[in-house]
């Protein structure tokens, strides 16, 4: 049965469409643009309780994880976190997760329904991420558990987050991915969307109580509409939306933040190291400014065209409170920064331009003139 947050029964909440990637949690609370503004200037709270939680404990917890994920974690200190991937044997992305390490337990939260490619000799088939981890245990002294029924995730956004947390006696380091345990849960500093974001991992049985406490203390209820708009602005991809079956970490800015280029001994590492050291990815993820004058928007998976040639695919599409309609897109690396593009298909084709600030350094950026042209 599909997950449905208890907060969806609150007055004023609007649920996303059933086929939406964030189905199961609030989409917005009546005014998604005001929610974004508060998330940028004050403090807002987003229900992300649909994310799945896996815990890893045991004597070999860090050394075992080091072998099966793309990040370097053998010396991950307690009180810190990171991001990581599971790749297939060709270096293509199977799963993305965020870690928090505290009190001898590694907490991994990931998108609902996360899967990984089975190990050879079965070859090629997908299985739930937890099953993949179990299949990779071998003789390691680790205990891997699905803790989704025990823990739920809320995200606080905005420059006033630290002030809000202090009201609950939560003191959290300002370093990205800093982790602390507090009475009632775990807090993790996140570098996106925005520099002041904090994830709260709280007992699932206390989800409604914590939501009430945070909103009573001044946090504005916000939905995944606002979260995704700020995520897109931050150039942070969502797996399965901004990626396809061919995506490698280099294309979507996950080198360094989620994939380590120097460590060996993980599936897909050869591709990661080779592209980083001697090659360039075939595509780049960029921010597109969309012409919103007709209130027509492309959808995830739609083509991006330059003339009559397809040069990429549309990923996340968002309506931003300041930037207007924007999208992430995977484009061929050869696409010029000032290219005149069309995004979408059928009756949802719109003009689009690349935000030059989203391009890799190798590209020369002509400024934001292209984006201004779309706005007249």
Tab-separated table of C-alpha atoms in Angstrom:
chain	number	residue	atom	x	y	z
A	1	UNK	CA	0.000	0.000	0.000
A	2	UNK	CA	1.334	3.444	-0.933
A	3	UNK	CA	2.448	5.658	1.930
A	4	UNK	CA	0.182	8.522	2.975
A	5	UNK	CA	1.381	11.040	5.542
A	6	UNK	CA	-1.032	11.782	8.401
A	7	UNK	CA	-0.414	15.468	7.658
A	8	UNK	CA	-2.382	15.099	4.427
A	9	UNK	CA	-5.486	15.081	6.598
A	10	UNK	CA	-4.738	18.578	7.963
A	11	UNK	CA	-6.934	21.548	6.899
A	12	UNK	CA	-5.605	23.553	3.956
A	13	UNK	CA	-3.191	20.933	2.655
A	14	UNK	CA	-3.033	20.121	-1.066
A	15	UNK	CA	-1.801	16.675	-2.077
A	16	UNK	CA	0.263	16.126	-5.227
A	17	UNK	CA	-1.061	14.066	-8.151
A	18	UNK	CA	-0.946	10.323	-7.530
A	19	UNK	CA	1.850	9.834	-10.074
A	20	UNK	CA	3.958	12.693	-8.693
A	21	UNK	CA	7.500	11.751	-7.505
A	22	UNK	CA	6.653	13.199	-4.069
A	23	UNK	CA	3.261	11.502	-3.738
A	24	UNK	CA	2.306	10.688	-0.159
A	25	UNK	CA	3.284	13.982	1.493
A	26	UNK	CA	1.889	17.540	1.243
A	27	UNK	CA	2.500	19.317	-2.073
A	28	UNK	CA	1.644	22.736	-0.701
A	29	UNK	CA	-0.511	24.456	1.902
A	30	UNK	CA	-2.428	26.857	-0.305
A	31	UNK	CA	0.262	29.361	-1.351
A	32	UNK	CA	3.438	27.674	-2.654
A	33	UNK	CA	5.090	30.964	-3.618
A	34	UNK	CA	4.646	32.430	-0.139
A	35	UNK	CA	6.002	29.154	1.243
A	36	UNK	CA	9.114	29.585	-0.901
A	37	UNK	CA	9.578	33.158	0.230
A	38	UNK	CA	9.379	32.111	3.875
A	39	UNK	CA	11.808	29.248	3.218
A	40	UNK	CA	14.248	31.807	1.768
A	41	UNK	CA	13.815	34.537	4.383
A	42	UNK	CA	12.478	32.996	7.597
A	43	UNK	CA	11.880	29.370	8.512
A	44	UNK	CA	9.602	26.781	6.924
A	45	UNK	CA	9.079	23.097	7.627
A	46	UNK	CA	8.520	20.426	4.949
A	47	UNK	CA	7.105	16.949	5.508
A	48	UNK	CA	9.425	14.444	3.819
A	49	UNK	CA	8.242	11.451	5.812
A	50	UNK	CA	7.828	9.343	2.656
A	51	UNK	CA	11.586	8.812	2.493
A	52	UNK	CA	12.839	5.349	3.405
A	53	UNK	CA	15.252	4.900	6.314
A	54	UNK	CA	17.873	2.153	6.545
A	55	UNK	CA	20.127	1.703	9.573
A	56	UNK	CA	23.527	0.002	9.582
A	57	UNK	CA	25.142	-1.135	12.843
A	58	UNK	CA	27.748	-3.682	13.849
A	59	UNK	CA	31.511	-3.909	14.163
A	60	UNK	CA	32.156	-3.551	10.413
A	61	UNK	CA	29.525	-0.868	9.716
A	62	UNK	CA	31.883	1.704	8.192
A	63	UNK	CA	34.326	-0.628	6.462
A	64	UNK	CA	31.460	-2.593	4.908
A	65	UNK	CA	29.631	0.529	3.728
A	66	UNK	CA	32.891	1.797	2.244
A	67	UNK	CA	32.886	-1.219	-0.087
A	68	UNK	CA	29.316	-0.932	-1.364
A	69	UNK	CA	28.730	2.820	-1.733
A	70	UNK	CA	30.553	5.467	-3.749
A	71	UNK	CA	31.630	7.664	-0.834
A	72	UNK	CA	34.732	7.402	1.388
A	73	UNK	CA	33.376	6.521	4.843
A	74	UNK	CA	35.953	4.309	6.567
A	75	UNK	CA	36.992	7.244	8.754
A	76	UNK	CA	33.644	9.051	8.941
A	77	UNK	CA	33.603	10.583	12.436
A	78	UNK	CA	30.621	10.260	14.713
A	79	UNK	CA	28.531	13.384	14.451
A	80	UNK	CA	28.972	13.753	10.707
A	81	UNK	CA	27.136	12.739	7.561
A	82	UNK	CA	27.572	12.744	3.812
A	83	UNK	CA	25.849	11.806	0.569
A	84	UNK	CA	26.520	8.616	-1.363
A	85	UNK	CA	25.466	6.576	-4.388
A	86	UNK	CA	25.127	2.976	-5.407
A	87	UNK	CA	26.337	2.512	-8.977
A	88	UNK	CA	26.048	-0.344	-11.423
A	89	UNK	CA	29.104	-1.991	-12.949
A	90	UNK	CA	29.221	0.651	-15.710
A	91	UNK	CA	29.216	3.561	-13.260
A	92	UNK	CA	25.576	4.481	-13.884
A	93	UNK	CA	23.553	5.664	-10.910
A	94	UNK	CA	21.264	3.160	-9.204
A	95	UNK	CA	20.478	4.897	-5.901
A	96	UNK	CA	21.226	8.094	-3.987
A	97	UNK	CA	21.190	8.427	-0.210
A	98	UNK	CA	22.085	10.829	2.585
A	99	UNK	CA	23.921	9.518	5.667
A	100	UNK	CA	24.004	10.497	9.325
A	101	UNK	CA	26.408	8.748	11.712
A	102	UNK	CA	25.729	9.006	15.428
A	103	UNK	CA	26.013	6.729	18.472
A	104	UNK	CA	27.394	3.778	16.517
A	105	UNK	CA	24.573	3.773	13.948
A	106	UNK	CA	24.622	4.915	10.337
A	107	UNK	CA	21.234	6.209	9.204
A	108	UNK	CA	20.657	6.260	5.444
A	109	UNK	CA	17.616	8.015	4.018
A	110	UNK	CA	16.701	7.559	0.389
A	111	UNK	CA	13.848	8.028	-2.055
A	112	UNK	CA	10.892	5.675	-1.660
A	113	UNK	CA	11.260	2.527	-3.705
A	114	UNK	CA	15.046	2.868	-4.113
A	115	UNK	CA	16.560	-0.007	-6.074
A	116	UNK	CA	19.955	-1.298	-7.131
A	117	UNK	CA	21.127	-3.565	-9.926
A	118	UNK	CA	21.706	-7.103	-8.747
A	119	UNK	CA	25.269	-8.309	-8.553
A	120	UNK	CA	26.576	-10.734	-11.164
A	121	UNK	CA	26.010	-13.500	-12.125
A	122	UNK	CA	22.274	-12.673	-11.919
A	123	UNK	CA	23.006	-9.557	-13.899
A	124	UNK	CA	20.973	-6.533	-14.839
A	125	UNK	CA	17.808	-6.971	-12.793
A	126	UNK	CA	16.735	-4.458	-10.161
A	127	UNK	CA	16.041	-5.288	-6.532
A	128	UNK	CA	15.123	-3.172	-3.488
A	129	UNK	CA	18.113	-1.321	-2.075
A	130	UNK	CA	17.801	-3.137	1.261
A	131	UNK	CA	17.894	-6.522	-0.507
A	132	UNK	CA	20.972	-5.447	-2.436
A	133	UNK	CA	22.738	-4.464	0.778
A	134	UNK	CA	21.793	-7.798	2.351
A	135	UNK	CA	23.164	-9.667	-0.673
A	136	UNK	CA	26.481	-7.804	-0.300
A	137	UNK	CA	27.014	-8.590	3.402
A	138	UNK	CA	28.945	-11.823	2.870
A	139	UNK	CA	30.963	-12.391	6.057
A	140	UNK	CA	30.897	-8.778	7.301
A	141	UNK	CA	29.755	-8.136	10.869
A	142	UNK	CA	26.924	-5.736	10.118
A	143	UNK	CA	23.236	-5.516	10.866
A	144	UNK	CA	21.148	-3.836	8.152
A	145	UNK	CA	17.570	-2.896	9.011
A	146	UNK	CA	14.635	-1.215	7.344
A	147	UNK	CA	13.810	1.445	9.943
A	148	UNK	CA	11.207	3.317	7.876
A	149	UNK	CA	8.431	2.331	10.273
A	150	UNK	CA	10.446	3.759	13.177
A	151	UNK	CA	11.776	7.070	11.819
A	152	UNK	CA	10.399	9.948	9.739
A	153	UNK	CA	12.087	12.959	8.149
A	154	UNK	CA	11.138	16.632	8.422
A	155	UNK	CA	13.202	19.376	6.769
A	156	UNK	CA	13.583	22.921	8.078
A	157	UNK	CA	14.473	25.617	5.538
A	158	UNK	CA	15.549	29.219	5.925
A	159	UNK	CA	18.023	31.586	7.603
A	160	UNK	CA	16.145	31.463	10.920
A	161	UNK	CA	16.494	27.692	11.322
A	162	UNK	CA	19.234	27.870	13.976
A	163	UNK	CA	17.136	30.265	16.051
A	164	UNK	CA	14.188	27.904	15.745
A	165	UNK	CA	16.289	24.896	16.795
A	166	UNK	CA	17.620	26.704	19.856
A	167	UNK	CA	14.072	26.856	21.209
A	168	UNK	CA	14.189	23.066	21.397
A	169	UNK	CA	17.716	22.987	22.898
A	170	UNK	CA	19.155	21.705	19.616
A	171	UNK	CA	22.649	23.082	19.024
A	172	UNK	CA	23.983	22.050	15.637
A	173	UNK	CA	27.349	22.821	14.064
A	174	UNK	CA	27.188	25.035	10.969
A	175	UNK	CA	29.420	22.662	8.976
A	176	UNK	CA	27.647	20.854	6.102
A	177	UNK	CA	26.391	17.418	7.153
A	178	UNK	CA	27.084	18.029	10.850
A	179	UNK	CA	24.949	15.614	12.908
A	180	UNK	CA	23.777	15.745	16.516
A	181	UNK	CA	21.398	13.718	18.625
A	182	UNK	CA	18.838	15.619	20.640
A	183	UNK	CA	16.079	14.618	22.999
A	184	UNK	CA	13.631	13.072	20.585
A	185	UNK	CA	15.677	12.574	17.444
A	186	UNK	CA	18.634	13.434	15.220
A	187	UNK	CA	19.453	16.708	13.437
A	188	UNK	CA	21.622	16.920	10.314
A	189	UNK	CA	22.825	20.138	8.681
A	190	UNK	CA	22.368	20.131	4.898
A	191	UNK	CA	24.083	22.398	2.331
A	192	UNK	CA	20.956	22.437	0.152
A	193	UNK	CA	18.437	23.664	-0.714
A	194	UNK	CA	19.933	26.846	0.691
A	195	UNK	CA	22.805	27.087	3.189
A	196	UNK	CA	20.701	26.817	6.352
A	197	UNK	CA	18.691	23.639	5.776
A	198	UNK	CA	18.393	21.042	8.544
A	199	UNK	CA	16.907	17.556	8.399
A	200	UNK	CA	15.216	16.260	11.532
A	201	UNK	CA	14.966	12.505	11.924
A	202	UNK	CA	12.248	11.956	14.510
A	203	UNK	CA	10.251	8.926	15.682
A	204	UNK	CA	7.504	8.240	13.173
A	205	UNK	CA	4.997	7.898	15.994
A	206	UNK	CA	5.765	11.538	16.924
A	207	UNK	CA	5.545	13.005	13.414
A	208	UNK	CA	2.334	14.956	14.006
A	209	UNK	CA	3.473	16.090	17.472
A	210	UNK	CA	6.768	17.444	16.106
A	211	UNK	CA	5.007	19.146	13.190
A	212	UNK	CA	2.678	20.855	15.635
A	213	UNK	CA	5.525	21.925	17.923
A	214	UNK	CA	7.535	23.399	15.042
A	215	UNK	CA	4.625	25.254	13.455
A	216	UNK	CA	3.454	26.533	16.856
A	217	UNK	CA	6.988	27.900	17.336
A	218	UNK	CA	6.749	29.876	14.088
A	219	UNK	CA	7.810	27.568	11.264
A	220	UNK	CA	5.558	27.993	8.238
A	221	UNK	CA	4.129	24.782	6.773
A	222	UNK	CA	5.576	24.251	3.297
A	223	UNK	CA	5.207	21.482	0.773
A	224	UNK	CA	7.418	19.646	-1.662
A	225	UNK	CA	6.518	22.235	-4.347
A	226	UNK	CA	8.557	24.819	-2.422
A	227	UNK	CA	11.299	22.326	-1.562
A	228	UNK	CA	11.701	21.269	-5.206
A	229	UNK	CA	11.752	24.851	-6.490
A	230	UNK	CA	14.637	25.656	-4.128
A	231	UNK	CA	16.312	22.335	-4.968
A	232	UNK	CA	16.204	23.150	-8.679
A	233	UNK	CA	17.599	26.621	-7.993
A	234	UNK	CA	20.414	24.921	-6.033
A	235	UNK	CA	21.234	22.608	-8.983
A	236	UNK	CA	20.558	19.489	-6.918
A	237	UNK	CA	19.205	16.537	-8.917
A	238	UNK	CA	16.516	14.076	-7.925
A	239	UNK	CA	17.188	10.512	-8.964
A	240	UNK	CA	14.755	9.205	-11.556
A	241	UNK	CA	13.626	12.725	-12.430
A	242	UNK	CA	16.847	14.490	-13.377
A	243	UNK	CA	18.575	11.235	-14.278
A	244	UNK	CA	17.882	8.452	-16.743
A	245	UNK	CA	19.221	4.917	-17.141
A	246	UNK	CA	22.504	6.239	-18.619
A	247	UNK	CA	23.363	8.949	-16.092
A	248	UNK	CA	26.770	8.884	-14.431
A	249	UNK	CA	27.656	10.999	-11.355
A	250	UNK	CA	29.776	13.513	-13.296
A	251	UNK	CA	26.765	14.658	-15.310
A	252	UNK	CA	24.667	15.755	-12.318
A	253	UNK	CA	27.206	17.333	-9.932
A	254	UNK	CA	27.519	14.305	-7.640
A	255	UNK	CA	31.301	13.984	-7.937
A	256	UNK	CA	32.786	14.931	-4.581
A	257	UNK	CA	29.510	15.440	-2.760
A	258	UNK	CA	28.336	11.857	-3.280
A	259	UNK	CA	31.035	10.002	-5.233
A	260	UNK	CA	34.700	9.861	-4.224
A	261	UNK	CA	37.156	9.804	-7.134
A	262	UNK	CA	40.263	8.547	-5.335
A	263	UNK	CA	39.024	5.530	-3.393
A	264	UNK	CA	38.745	2.133	-5.055
A	265	UNK	CA	36.867	-1.054	-4.320
A	266	UNK	CA	33.301	-0.138	-5.165
A	267	UNK	CA	31.154	-1.067	-8.104
A	268	UNK	CA	31.390	1.464	-10.923
A	269	UNK	CA	34.586	3.043	-9.557
A	270	UNK	CA	36.534	2.464	-12.773
A	271	UNK	CA	34.125	4.641	-14.761
A	272	UNK	CA	34.105	7.338	-12.078
A	273	UNK	CA	37.903	7.558	-12.004
A	274	UNK	CA	38.356	7.342	-15.770
A	275	UNK	CA	35.901	10.098	-16.655
A	276	UNK	CA	37.221	12.311	-13.864
A	277	UNK	CA	40.893	11.880	-14.749
A	278	UNK	CA	41.076	11.505	-18.527
A	279	UNK	CA	37.684	12.356	-19.989
A	280	UNK	CA	34.597	14.511	-19.813
A	281	UNK	CA	30.997	13.461	-19.291
A	282	UNK	CA	28.874	13.333	-22.438
A	283	UNK	CA	26.187	15.530	-20.836
A	284	UNK	CA	25.895	18.308	-18.282
A	285	UNK	CA	22.996	19.121	-15.987
A	286	UNK	CA	22.057	22.778	-16.393
A	287	UNK	CA	19.425	25.196	-15.171
A	288	UNK	CA	16.986	26.296	-17.862
A	289	UNK	CA	14.923	29.466	-17.737
A	290	UNK	CA	11.579	28.796	-19.383
A	291	UNK	CA	9.295	31.206	-21.182
A	292	UNK	CA	6.227	31.268	-18.968
A	293	UNK	CA	4.216	33.873	-20.876
A	294	UNK	CA	1.643	31.287	-21.988
A	295	UNK	CA	1.672	29.278	-18.732
A	296	UNK	CA	2.684	26.157	-20.653
A	297	UNK	CA	5.434	24.023	-19.199
A	298	UNK	CA	7.344	20.943	-20.375
A	299	UNK	CA	7.262	17.732	-18.375
A	300	UNK	CA	9.952	15.450	-17.027
A	301	UNK	CA	11.407	13.345	-19.839
A	302	UNK	CA	10.436	15.774	-22.611
A	303	UNK	CA	13.137	16.552	-25.198
A	304	UNK	CA	15.199	19.723	-25.375
A	305	UNK	CA	15.675	20.807	-28.975
A	306	UNK	CA	18.166	23.063	-30.710
A	307	UNK	CA	16.639	23.647	-34.110
A	308	UNK	CA	15.473	20.218	-35.261
A	309	UNK	CA	18.066	18.313	-33.184
A	310	UNK	CA	17.423	16.809	-29.785
A	311	UNK	CA	20.230	17.919	-27.459
A	312	UNK	CA	18.891	16.772	-24.100
A	313	UNK	CA	16.017	15.886	-21.799
A	314	UNK	CA	13.972	17.848	-19.277
A	315	UNK	CA	14.208	16.823	-15.617
A	316	UNK	CA	12.612	18.677	-12.712
A	317	UNK	CA	10.279	21.520	-13.682
A	318	UNK	CA	9.486	24.147	-11.046
A	319	UNK	CA	7.836	27.509	-10.616
A	320	UNK	CA	10.179	29.650	-8.533
A	321	UNK	CA	9.000	32.654	-6.543
A	322	UNK	CA	11.753	34.880	-7.999
A	323	UNK	CA	13.133	33.141	-11.100
A	324	UNK	CA	9.774	32.182	-12.580
A	325	UNK	CA	9.459	28.870	-14.432
A	326	UNK	CA	12.728	26.945	-14.366
A	327	UNK	CA	13.886	23.403	-15.014
A	328	UNK	CA	16.887	21.162	-14.712
A	329	UNK	CA	17.942	19.470	-17.941
A	330	UNK	CA	20.608	17.061	-19.096
A	331	UNK	CA	22.159	18.552	-22.236
A	332	UNK	CA	24.883	17.374	-24.575
A	333	UNK	CA	28.166	18.875	-23.469
A	334	UNK	CA	28.623	20.489	-26.908
A	335	UNK	CA	25.490	22.642	-26.523
A	336	UNK	CA	26.588	26.318	-26.578
A	337	UNK	CA	25.815	28.458	-23.544
A	338	UNK	CA	23.859	30.941	-25.661
A	339	UNK	CA	21.938	28.336	-27.661
A	340	UNK	CA	18.305	29.096	-28.453
A	341	UNK	CA	16.426	26.055	-27.222
A	342	UNK	CA	12.927	24.618	-27.158
A	343	UNK	CA	11.844	22.410	-24.258
A	344	UNK	CA	8.846	20.113	-24.380
A	345	UNK	CA	6.793	18.244	-26.928
A	346	UNK	CA	3.339	18.300	-28.511
A	347	UNK	CA	1.322	21.211	-27.064
A	348	UNK	CA	3.778	22.031	-24.262
A	349	UNK	CA	6.778	23.379	-26.200
A	350	UNK	CA	8.321	26.560	-24.779
A	351	UNK	CA	11.424	28.624	-25.415
A	352	UNK	CA	14.278	27.952	-23.021
A	353	UNK	CA	17.707	29.373	-22.316
A	354	UNK	CA	20.634	28.079	-20.296
A	355	UNK	CA	21.544	29.892	-17.107
A	356	UNK	CA	25.299	30.346	-17.704
A	357	UNK	CA	26.034	30.204	-13.979
A	358	UNK	CA	24.916	26.561	-14.029
A	359	UNK	CA	27.482	25.515	-16.641
A	360	UNK	CA	30.840	23.849	-15.908
A	361	UNK	CA	33.811	26.192	-15.918
A	362	UNK	CA	34.938	25.038	-19.360
A	363	UNK	CA	32.028	26.945	-20.925
A	364	UNK	CA	32.222	30.667	-21.514
A	365	UNK	CA	29.186	32.421	-20.126
A	366	UNK	CA	27.700	35.462	-21.882
A	367	UNK	CA	25.849	36.551	-18.729
A	368	UNK	CA	22.147	36.287	-18.062
A	369	UNK	CA	21.061	38.089	-21.216
A	370	UNK	CA	19.483	34.937	-22.648
A	371	UNK	CA	17.305	34.558	-19.580
A	372	UNK	CA	16.300	38.219	-19.722
A	373	UNK	CA	15.256	37.820	-23.365
A	374	UNK	CA	12.648	35.272	-22.348
A	375	UNK	CA	11.128	37.722	-19.922
A	376	UNK	CA	10.994	40.530	-22.419
